[in-house]
């Protein structure tokens, strides 16, 4: 009977190394982003809100900037014809019907016709500064999120470590690594989340700044074209 028992144990599928490996792999805990976010605690909710705000502001500003960067090639030609023909009112109406920063700047310049060139240029530059300020509306929000999100993540790091040490202190001599895992998860996950949100927001901010710079270059080009237009009749 003992020999039969030994033979049964030797042929038992549970003792098969390959079967044990398969069982271990199938029961191994799987990790995904959602589980990590949940383990991060309430700090991850704050980071999620910040990321949504940054995304909304980025998309909204990008659409506005691209609209402002559009260039109507026939606009300056028509303005030139109206000015040469003395049709100032028609030029003003054209500017008012064109929803572009360039048109609003030229409108200010046309309204100052008859004054010294320096006054006309100063008026256009002031209008241009206002248009650029409109384009940069919301930039401080993205910049604040870019700098503040990592700090929020570090706050989660501190609170997570405090929770771990608090649990350790209350456990006394019965300290188990599983008791500390929750706080450690919170500490590490919030740090990563804060850095990810901050880095993406920083890249988005710099991209918007570069797009505004392109629009400013186009506005300056239009301003110079208009000033040349005013100087041509006197030649």
PDB file of C-alpha atoms in Angstrom, residues 6 20 36 44 51 56 65 75 80 87 89 91 95 97 102 104 114 120 131 144 149-150 158 163 167 171 182 213 232:
ATOM      1  CA  UNK A   6       4.061   6.892  -3.394  1.00  0.00           C
ATOM      2  CA  UNK A  20       2.393  24.848 -11.001  1.00  0.00           C
ATOM      3  CA  UNK A  36      -3.052  52.475 -10.047  1.00  0.00           C
ATOM      4  CA  UNK A  44      -5.606  61.541  -8.217  1.00  0.00           C
ATOM      5  CA  UNK A  51      -5.690  67.632 -16.508  1.00  0.00           C
ATOM      6  CA  UNK A  56      -9.992  72.218 -22.353  1.00  0.00           C
ATOM      7  CA  UNK A  65      -5.035  81.109 -32.285  1.00  0.00           C
ATOM      8  CA  UNK A  75      -7.752  91.822 -47.763  1.00  0.00           C
ATOM      9  CA  UNK A  80      -5.088  99.411 -50.860  1.00  0.00           C
ATOM     10  CA  UNK A  87     -13.088 105.318 -50.173  1.00  0.00           C
ATOM     11  CA  UNK A  89     -15.708 104.365 -45.393  1.00  0.00           C
ATOM     12  CA  UNK A  91     -12.222 100.370 -46.147  1.00  0.00           C
ATOM     13  CA  UNK A  95     -12.325  95.830 -41.736  1.00  0.00           C
ATOM     14  CA  UNK A  97     -16.802  92.693 -41.654  1.00  0.00           C
ATOM     15  CA  UNK A 102      -5.278  92.146 -38.674  1.00  0.00           C
ATOM     16  CA  UNK A 104      -9.179  95.224 -36.347  1.00  0.00           C
ATOM     17  CA  UNK A 114      -4.874 112.465 -41.429  1.00  0.00           C
ATOM     18  CA  UNK A 120      -1.170 106.006 -36.701  1.00  0.00           C
ATOM     19  CA  UNK A 131      -5.218  91.368 -29.802  1.00  0.00           C
ATOM     20  CA  UNK A 144      -0.180  77.256 -13.193  1.00  0.00           C
ATOM     21  CA  UNK A 149       0.448  69.542 -10.717  1.00  0.00           C
ATOM     22  CA  UNK A 150       3.857  68.121  -9.671  1.00  0.00           C
ATOM     23  CA  UNK A 158       3.875  63.048   1.724  1.00  0.00           C
ATOM     24  CA  UNK A 163      -0.267  57.008   6.273  1.00  0.00           C
ATOM     25  CA  UNK A 167      -0.055  52.271  10.163  1.00  0.00           C
ATOM     26  CA  UNK A 171       0.826  47.921  14.378  1.00  0.00           C
ATOM     27  CA  UNK A 182      -1.504  51.215   0.546  1.00  0.00           C
ATOM     28  CA  UNK A 213       4.593  84.167 -31.828  1.00  0.00           C
ATOM     29  CA  UNK A 232       3.302 105.438 -51.127  1.00  0.00           C
TER      30      UNK A 232
END
